[in-house]
PDB file of C-alpha atoms in Angstrom:
ATOM      1  CA  MET A 285      91.834-107.182  57.584  1.00 68.00           C
ATOM      2  CA  ALA A 286      88.476-105.713  57.146  1.00 86.00           C
ATOM      3  CA  GLU A 287      87.466-102.997  59.778  1.00 93.00           C
ATOM      4  CA  LYS A 288      84.776-104.259  61.761  1.00 96.00           C
ATOM      5  CA  VAL A 289      81.285-102.320  62.299  1.00 97.00           C
ATOM      6  CA  ASN A 290      78.776-103.577  65.175  1.00 97.00           C
ATOM      7  CA  ILE A 291      75.507-102.052  65.403  1.00 98.00           C
ATOM      8  CA  ILE A 292      72.966-103.035  68.053  1.00 98.00           C
ATOM      9  CA  VAL A 293      69.431-102.682  66.920  1.00 98.00           C
ATOM     10  CA  PHE A 294      67.209-102.384  69.872  1.00 98.00           C
ATOM     11  CA  SER A 295      64.770 -99.688  68.619  1.00 98.00           C
ATOM     12  CA  GLY A 296      61.883-101.411  66.380  1.00 97.00           C
ATOM     13  CA  ASP A 297      60.927 -97.896  64.937  1.00 97.00           C
ATOM     14  CA  LEU A 298      61.333 -97.612  61.169  1.00 97.00           C
ATOM     15  CA  ASP A 299      62.991 -94.637  61.212  1.00 97.00           C
ATOM     16  CA  LYS A 300      65.598 -95.665  63.383  1.00 98.00           C
ATOM     17  CA  VAL A 301      66.017 -99.085  61.763  1.00 98.00           C
ATOM     18  CA  LEU A 302      66.260 -97.138  58.644  1.00 97.00           C
ATOM     19  CA  ALA A 303      69.202 -95.057  59.816  1.00 97.00           C
ATOM     20  CA  ALA A 304      70.909 -98.452  61.280  1.00 98.00           C
ATOM     21  CA  PHE A 305      70.646-100.295  57.433  1.00 98.00           C
ATOM     22  CA  ASN A 306      72.104 -97.179  55.697  1.00 97.00           C
ATOM     23  CA  LEU A 307      74.982 -97.226  58.028  1.00 97.00           C
ATOM     24  CA  ALA A 308      75.250-100.323  57.246  1.00 98.00           C
ATOM     25  CA  LEU A 309      75.324-100.517  53.584  1.00 97.00           C
ATOM     26  CA  GLY A 310      77.242 -97.716  53.842  1.00 97.00           C
ATOM     27  CA  ALA A 311      79.894 -99.591  55.552  1.00 97.00           C
ATOM     28  CA  ALA A 312      79.524-102.667  53.692  1.00 97.00           C
ATOM     29  CA  ALA A 313      80.177-100.278  50.859  1.00 97.00           C
ATOM     30  CA  MET A 314      83.721 -99.059  52.259  1.00 96.00           C
ATOM     31  CA  GLU A 315      84.691-102.762  52.396  1.00 95.00           C
ATOM     32  CA  MET A 316      84.081-103.004  56.170  1.00 97.00           C
ATOM     33  CA  LYS A 317      82.714-106.226  57.867  1.00 97.00           C
ATOM     34  CA  VAL A 318      79.534-105.648  59.587  1.00 97.00           C
ATOM     35  CA  THR A 319      76.904-107.226  62.362  1.00 97.00           C
ATOM     36  CA  LEU A 320      73.774-106.026  63.163  1.00 98.00           C
ATOM     37  CA  PHE A 321      72.906-107.383  66.699  1.00 98.00           C
ATOM     38  CA  PHE A 322      68.718-107.110  67.012  1.00 98.00           C
ATOM     39  CA  THR A 323      67.421-107.121  70.349  1.00 97.00           C
ATOM     40  CA  PHE A 324      64.229-106.377  72.111  1.00 97.00           C
ATOM     41  CA  TRP A 325      61.775-104.170  70.179  1.00 97.00           C
ATOM     42  CA  GLY A 326      64.360-104.555  67.254  1.00 98.00           C
ATOM     43  CA  LEU A 327      63.741-107.976  67.001  1.00 97.00           C
ATOM     44  CA  ASN A 328      60.514-107.217  65.211  1.00 97.00           C
ATOM     45  CA  VAL A 329      62.582-106.234  62.145  1.00 98.00           C
ATOM     46  CA  ILE A 330      63.819-109.416  61.737  1.00 97.00           C
ATOM     47  CA  ARG A 331      60.589-111.366  62.458  1.00 97.00           C
ATOM     48  CA  LYS A 332      58.503-112.852  59.913  1.00 96.00           C
ATOM     49  CA  ASP A 333      54.643-111.116  59.082  1.00 93.00           C
ATOM     50  CA  LYS A 334      53.591-114.698  60.771  1.00 91.00           C
ATOM     51  CA  LYS A 335      53.985-116.028  63.725  1.00 88.00           C
ATOM     52  CA  VAL A 336      54.779-119.641  62.999  1.00 88.00           C
ATOM     53  CA  SER A 337      55.787-121.248  66.533  1.00 89.00           C
ATOM     54  CA  ARG A 338      53.365-121.867  69.546  1.00 88.00           C
ATOM     55  CA  THR A 339      53.402-119.061  72.204  1.00 87.00           C
ATOM     56  CA  ARG A 340      53.684-120.416  75.246  1.00 88.00           C
ATOM     57  CA  GLY A 341      51.522-118.506  78.393  1.00 90.00           C
ATOM     58  CA  ILE A 342      49.138-116.077  78.863  1.00 93.00           C
ATOM     59  CA  MET A 343      50.949-112.622  79.199  1.00 92.00           C
ATOM     60  CA  ARG A 344      53.388-113.946  75.886  1.00 92.00           C
ATOM     61  CA  LYS A 345      50.266-114.395  74.004  1.00 92.00           C
ATOM     62  CA  ILE A 346      48.914-110.955  74.914  1.00 92.00           C
ATOM     63  CA  LEU A 347      52.620-109.304  74.128  1.00 92.00           C
ATOM     64  CA  SER A 348      52.506-111.045  70.523  1.00 90.00           C
ATOM     65  CA  LEU A 349      48.995-110.013  70.052  1.00 90.00           C
ATOM     66  CA  VAL A 350      50.197-106.282  70.518  1.00 91.00           C
ATOM     67  CA  ASN A 351      53.507-106.448  69.393  1.00 92.00           C
ATOM     68  CA  ARG A 352      53.354-108.059  66.378  1.00 92.00           C
ATOM     69  CA  GLY A 353      56.315-108.737  63.900  1.00 93.00           C
ATOM     70  CA  GLY A 354      57.708-108.098  60.470  1.00 93.00           C
ATOM     71  CA  VAL A 355      58.950-105.053  58.567  1.00 94.00           C
ATOM     72  CA  ARG A 356      55.937-103.684  57.031  1.00 94.00           C
ATOM     73  CA  ARG A 357      54.694-102.933  60.780  1.00 95.00           C
ATOM     74  CA  LEU A 358      57.194-101.152  62.345  1.00 96.00           C
ATOM     75  CA  PRO A 359      55.988 -97.475  63.516  1.00 96.00           C
ATOM     76  CA  LEU A 360      57.639 -94.158  63.215  1.00 96.00           C
ATOM     77  CA  SER A 361      59.503 -93.172  66.410  1.00 96.00           C
ATOM     78  CA  ARG A 362      57.628 -89.743  66.028  1.00 96.00           C
ATOM     79  CA  LEU A 363      54.007 -88.889  64.106  1.00 95.00           C
ATOM     80  CA  ASN A 364      53.115 -92.309  63.364  1.00 93.00           C
ATOM     81  CA  MET A 365      49.385 -91.089  63.989  1.00 95.00           C
ATOM     82  CA  GLY A 366      48.233 -94.699  64.027  1.00 93.00           C
ATOM     83  CA  GLY A 367      50.143 -95.740  60.943  1.00 93.00           C
ATOM     84  CA  LEU A 368      49.240 -92.668  58.797  1.00 95.00           C
ATOM     85  CA  GLY A 369      52.637 -91.223  59.487  1.00 95.00           C
ATOM     86  CA  ARG A 370      54.174 -94.266  58.444  1.00 95.00           C
ATOM     87  CA  SER A 371      52.068 -94.620  55.216  1.00 95.00           C
ATOM     88  CA  MET A 372      53.008 -91.275  54.600  1.00 96.00           C
ATOM     89  CA  MET A 373      56.853 -91.330  55.130  1.00 95.00           C
ATOM     90  CA  LYS A 374      56.794 -94.774  52.995  1.00 95.00           C
ATOM     91  CA  LYS A 375      55.271 -92.724  50.133  1.00 96.00           C
ATOM     92  CA  LEU A 376      57.798 -90.099  50.558  1.00 95.00           C
ATOM     93  CA  MET A 377      60.620 -92.308  50.577  1.00 95.00           C
ATOM     94  CA  GLU A 378      58.992 -94.151  47.014  1.00 95.00           C
ATOM     95  CA  ASP A 379      58.726 -90.853  45.821  1.00 95.00           C
ATOM     96  CA  SER A 380      62.561 -89.971  46.463  1.00 94.00           C
ATOM     97  CA  LYS A 381      64.114 -93.247  45.101  1.00 94.00           C
ATOM     98  CA  ILE A 382      64.678 -94.437  48.884  1.00 95.00           C
ATOM     99  CA  PRO A 383      64.910 -98.144  48.901  1.00 95.00           C
ATOM    100  CA  SER A 384      62.302 -99.227  51.082  1.00 96.00           C
ATOM    101  CA  LEU A 385      63.329-101.226  54.377  1.00 96.00           C
ATOM    102  CA  GLU A 386      62.209-104.678  52.994  1.00 95.00           C
ATOM    103  CA  GLU A 387      64.837-103.891  49.798  1.00 96.00           C
ATOM    104  CA  THR A 388      67.447-102.392  52.277  1.00 96.00           C
ATOM    105  CA  ILE A 389      67.266-105.878  54.129  1.00 97.00           C
ATOM    106  CA  LYS A 390      68.062-107.777  50.895  1.00 96.00           C
ATOM    107  CA  MET A 391      70.666-105.254  49.856  1.00 96.00           C
ATOM    108  CA  ALA A 392      72.108-105.494  53.162  1.00 97.00           C
ATOM    109  CA  GLN A 393      72.329-109.135  53.129  1.00 96.00           C
ATOM    110  CA  GLN A 394      73.740-109.822  49.423  1.00 96.00           C
ATOM    111  CA  MET A 395      76.754-107.138  50.640  1.00 96.00           C
ATOM    112  CA  GLY A 396      77.711-109.280  53.551  1.00 97.00           C
ATOM    113  CA  VAL A 397      75.919-108.285  56.341  1.00 98.00           C
ATOM    114  CA  GLU A 398      75.580-110.545  59.163  1.00 97.00           C
ATOM    115  CA  PHE A 399      72.003-110.617  61.283  1.00 98.00           C
ATOM    116  CA  VAL A 400      72.505-111.886  64.910  1.00 97.00           C
ATOM    117  CA  ALA A 401      69.623-111.976  66.735  1.00 97.00           C
ATOM    118  CA  CYS A 402      69.544-111.923  70.809  1.00 95.00           C
ATOM    119  CA  THR A 403      68.227-115.469  72.523  1.00 95.00           C
ATOM    120  CA  THR A 404      67.637-113.561  75.712  1.00 94.00           C
ATOM    121  CA  THR A 405      64.523-111.101  74.154  1.00 95.00           C
ATOM    122  CA  MET A 406      63.509-114.119  72.103  1.00 95.00           C
ATOM    123  CA  GLY A 407      63.093-116.393  75.008  1.00 93.00           C
ATOM    124  CA  MET A 408      61.561-114.172  76.847  1.00 93.00           C
ATOM    125  CA  MET A 409      58.811-112.918  74.221  1.00 94.00           C
ATOM    126  CA  GLY A 410      58.405-116.053  72.954  1.00 93.00           C
ATOM    127  CA  ILE A 411      59.745-116.064  69.642  1.00 95.00           C
ATOM    128  CA  SER A 412      61.677-118.882  67.960  1.00 95.00           C
ATOM    129  CA  ARG A 413      63.970-119.512  65.162  1.00 95.00           C
ATOM    130  CA  GLU A 414      61.230-119.887  62.905  1.00 95.00           C
ATOM    131  CA  ASP A 415      59.799-117.114  63.387  1.00 96.00           C
ATOM    132  CA  LEU A 416      62.442-114.962  62.007  1.00 97.00           C
ATOM    133  CA  ILE A 417      63.303-114.067  58.582  1.00 96.00           C
ATOM    134  CA  PRO A 418      65.723-116.473  56.899  1.00 95.00           C
ATOM    135  CA  GLU A 419      68.598-113.499  56.578  1.00 95.00           C
ATOM    136  CA  VAL A 420      69.320-114.228  60.648  1.00 96.00           C
ATOM    137  CA  GLY A 421      72.819-116.146  60.405  1.00 94.00           C
ATOM    138  CA  ARG A 422      73.171-116.561  63.796  1.00 95.00           C
ATOM    139  CA  LEU A 423      71.427-116.478  67.600  1.00 96.00           C
ATOM    140  CA  ALA A 424      73.359-115.146  70.117  1.00 95.00           C
ATOM    141  CA  GLY A 425      73.990-113.218  73.286  1.00 93.00           C
ATOM    142  CA  VAL A 426      76.195-110.526  75.429  1.00 93.00           C
ATOM    143  CA  ALA A 427      79.391-112.531  75.298  1.00 92.00           C
ATOM    144  CA  THR A 428      79.073-112.463  71.225  1.00 93.00           C
ATOM    145  CA  TYR A 429      78.293-108.865  70.636  1.00 94.00           C
ATOM    146  CA  LEU A 430      81.304-107.979  73.538  1.00 94.00           C
ATOM    147  CA  GLY A 431      83.590-110.360  71.644  1.00 93.00           C
ATOM    148  CA  GLU A 432      82.836-108.790  68.688  1.00 93.00           C
ATOM    149  CA  ALA A 433      82.978-104.909  69.944  1.00 95.00           C
ATOM    150  CA  THR A 434      86.391-105.279  71.237  1.00 94.00           C
ATOM    151  CA  GLU A 435      87.379-105.998  67.491  1.00 93.00           C
ATOM    152  CA  GLY A 436      85.181-103.246  66.215  1.00 94.00           C
ATOM    153  CA  LYS A 437      86.235-100.051  65.358  1.00 93.00           C
ATOM    154  CA  ILE A 438      82.681 -98.860  65.541  1.00 96.00           C
ATOM    155  CA  ASN A 439      79.992 -99.659  67.603  1.00 97.00           C
ATOM    156  CA  LEU A 440      76.521 -98.133  67.846  1.00 97.00           C
ATOM    157  CA  PHE A 441      73.416 -99.056  69.566  1.00 98.00           C
ATOM    158  CA  ILE A 442      70.250 -97.447  67.769  1.00 98.00           C
TER     159      ILE A 442
ATOM    160  CA  MET B 265      87.869 -86.640  31.387  1.00 80.00           C
ATOM    161  CA  LYS B 266      87.514 -89.836  29.717  1.00 88.00           C
ATOM    162  CA  ALA B 267      86.152 -92.709  31.241  1.00 95.00           C
ATOM    163  CA  ASP B 268      86.409 -96.315  30.891  1.00 97.00           C
ATOM    164  CA  ALA B 269      82.866 -96.632  32.701  1.00 97.00           C
ATOM    165  CA  ILE B 270      80.020 -94.673  33.800  1.00 97.00           C
ATOM    166  CA  LEU B 271      77.494 -95.151  36.607  1.00 98.00           C
ATOM    167  CA  ASP B 272      74.103 -92.928  36.595  1.00 97.00           C
ATOM    168  CA  THR B 273      73.028 -92.421  40.195  1.00 97.00           C
ATOM    169  CA  LEU B 274      70.708 -89.402  39.344  1.00 96.00           C
ATOM    170  CA  GLY B 275      68.052 -88.936  41.933  1.00 95.00           C
ATOM    171  CA  LEU B 276      69.451 -91.298  44.246  1.00 96.00           C
ATOM    172  CA  TYR B 277      70.187 -90.471  47.909  1.00 94.00           C
ATOM    173  CA  CYS B 278      73.172 -91.729  50.326  1.00 93.00           C
ATOM    174  CA  PRO B 279      74.306 -94.277  50.761  1.00 95.00           C
ATOM    175  CA  MET B 280      72.903 -95.403  47.368  1.00 96.00           C
ATOM    176  CA  PRO B 281      75.662 -93.610  45.090  1.00 96.00           C
ATOM    177  CA  ILE B 282      78.711 -95.510  47.055  1.00 96.00           C
ATOM    178  CA  VAL B 283      77.189 -98.556  47.344  1.00 97.00           C
ATOM    179  CA  LYS B 284      76.208 -99.040  43.537  1.00 97.00           C
ATOM    180  CA  THR B 285      79.882 -97.383  42.935  1.00 97.00           C
ATOM    181  CA  ALA B 286      81.206-100.369  45.210  1.00 97.00           C
ATOM    182  CA  LYS B 287      79.592-102.588  43.044  1.00 96.00           C
ATOM    183  CA  LYS B 288      80.471-101.091  39.768  1.00 97.00           C
ATOM    184  CA  ILE B 289      84.073-100.702  40.508  1.00 97.00           C
ATOM    185  CA  LYS B 290      84.080-104.761  40.446  1.00 96.00           C
ATOM    186  CA  ASP B 291      83.428-104.592  37.232  1.00 96.00           C
ATOM    187  CA  LEU B 292      86.560-102.573  35.810  1.00 97.00           C
ATOM    188  CA  LYS B 293      90.560-103.252  35.638  1.00 97.00           C
ATOM    189  CA  ILE B 294      93.258-101.734  37.773  1.00 97.00           C
ATOM    190  CA  GLY B 295      94.040 -98.801  36.540  1.00 97.00           C
ATOM    191  CA  GLN B 296      90.569 -97.971  34.808  1.00 97.00           C
ATOM    192  CA  VAL B 297      88.495 -94.627  35.424  1.00 98.00           C
ATOM    193  CA  LEU B 298      84.815 -94.975  36.662  1.00 98.00           C
ATOM    194  CA  GLU B 299      82.662 -91.985  36.258  1.00 98.00           C
ATOM    195  CA  VAL B 300      80.147 -91.154  38.422  1.00 98.00           C
ATOM    196  CA  ILE B 301      76.892 -88.735  37.707  1.00 97.00           C
ATOM    197  CA  SER B 302      75.096 -87.952  41.030  1.00 97.00           C
ATOM    198  CA  ASP B 303      72.673 -85.012  42.015  1.00 96.00           C
ATOM    199  CA  ASP B 304      73.107 -85.840  45.903  1.00 95.00           C
ATOM    200  CA  GLU B 305      75.520 -82.771  47.093  1.00 93.00           C
ATOM    201  CA  GLY B 306      76.627 -85.314  49.502  1.00 94.00           C
ATOM    202  CA  ILE B 307      78.786 -87.355  46.850  1.00 96.00           C
ATOM    203  CA  LYS B 308      81.296 -84.554  47.371  1.00 94.00           C
ATOM    204  CA  GLU B 309      82.555 -85.123  50.950  1.00 95.00           C
ATOM    205  CA  ASP B 310      81.355 -88.839  50.610  1.00 96.00           C
ATOM    206  CA  MET B 311      83.042 -90.239  47.418  1.00 96.00           C
ATOM    207  CA  PRO B 312      86.699 -88.676  48.503  1.00 96.00           C
ATOM    208  CA  ALA B 313      86.083 -90.490  51.791  1.00 95.00           C
ATOM    209  CA  TRP B 314      85.055 -93.952  50.355  1.00 96.00           C
ATOM    210  CA  CYS B 315      88.343 -93.541  48.146  1.00 97.00           C
ATOM    211  CA  ARG B 316      90.474 -93.520  50.782  1.00 95.00           C
ATOM    212  CA  ARG B 317      88.488 -95.888  52.713  1.00 94.00           C
ATOM    213  CA  THR B 318      88.911 -98.834  49.880  1.00 95.00           C
ATOM    214  CA  GLY B 319      92.269 -97.143  48.140  1.00 95.00           C
ATOM    215  CA  ASN B 320      90.792 -96.063  45.213  1.00 97.00           C
ATOM    216  CA  GLU B 321      92.080 -92.705  43.618  1.00 97.00           C
ATOM    217  CA  PHE B 322      89.665 -90.057  43.713  1.00 97.00           C
ATOM    218  CA  LEU B 323      90.664 -87.994  40.559  1.00 97.00           C
ATOM    219  CA  ARG B 324      88.172 -85.187  40.183  1.00 96.00           C
ATOM    220  CA  ILE B 325      85.053 -83.729  40.421  1.00 96.00           C
ATOM    221  CA  GLU B 326      83.043 -81.476  38.222  1.00 96.00           C
ATOM    222  CA  GLU B 327      79.828 -79.531  39.129  1.00 95.00           C
ATOM    223  CA  GLY B 328      77.146 -78.900  36.644  1.00 91.00           C
ATOM    224  CA  GLU B 329      73.757 -77.745  36.926  1.00 89.00           C
ATOM    225  CA  GLY B 330      72.828 -79.531  39.679  1.00 89.00           C
ATOM    226  CA  GLU B 331      74.663 -82.281  39.059  1.00 95.00           C
ATOM    227  CA  TYR B 332      78.297 -83.551  39.742  1.00 97.00           C
ATOM    228  CA  ARG B 333      80.643 -85.844  37.581  1.00 97.00           C
ATOM    229  CA  VAL B 334      82.887 -87.904  39.891  1.00 97.00           C
ATOM    230  CA  TYR B 335      85.614 -89.516  38.405  1.00 98.00           C
ATOM    231  CA  VAL B 336      87.316 -92.622  40.848  1.00 98.00           C
ATOM    232  CA  ARG B 337      90.531 -94.334  39.450  1.00 98.00           C
ATOM    233  CA  LYS B 338      90.146 -98.422  40.427  1.00 97.00           C
ATOM    234  CA  LEU B 339      93.542 -98.992  42.318  1.00 96.00           C
ATOM    235  CA  LYS B 340      92.938-102.066  43.940  1.00 88.00           C
TER     236      LYS B 340
END
């Protein structure tokens, strides 16, 4: 049976998310079974560019204005400089023939990496299933992660 | 060394050389040899590790000027 790798993607920072996806791709190439659990700011990675569902409540409306989802909006954890740092990083990646995060997400899915979204943060932030990209296969909670983590050889929190 | 298939990963960084290797090896028959060309130094450690993990045979690595030719025999 294939060894299992579970990665919690808590961060919504482009650099950290790239590290998570590189590990996921590498593990899939090593014939391991990989599951990525997206929670909290990590949900921004698997959110569509535009919010589809209606947001209820003033706090959630404010949050959805200041915390917009979508891969292209993810900031760098350091030296983001209002998005300038992110643009420079993307240019550097392109020049170095490093696939963009968008391409990496597609590759991960083609290689069988599973995407799970955390329902607790979704509920709290007012994010619905239709706000998430179609690559997300399952919505689940802590019990699912823990269940799979006990079977996992490698469990990471990023 | 003679290979049955060649995979050019020049200019690509980790993890792309092993990601492409994993894909390419599917086209080969058991016993055939894949040659992977890479200029990422990490390949020296990564390809043997990939082979150990996936049960394929790491045959040898040839170092040229800033590029590596790695030979892998498909075993399963």
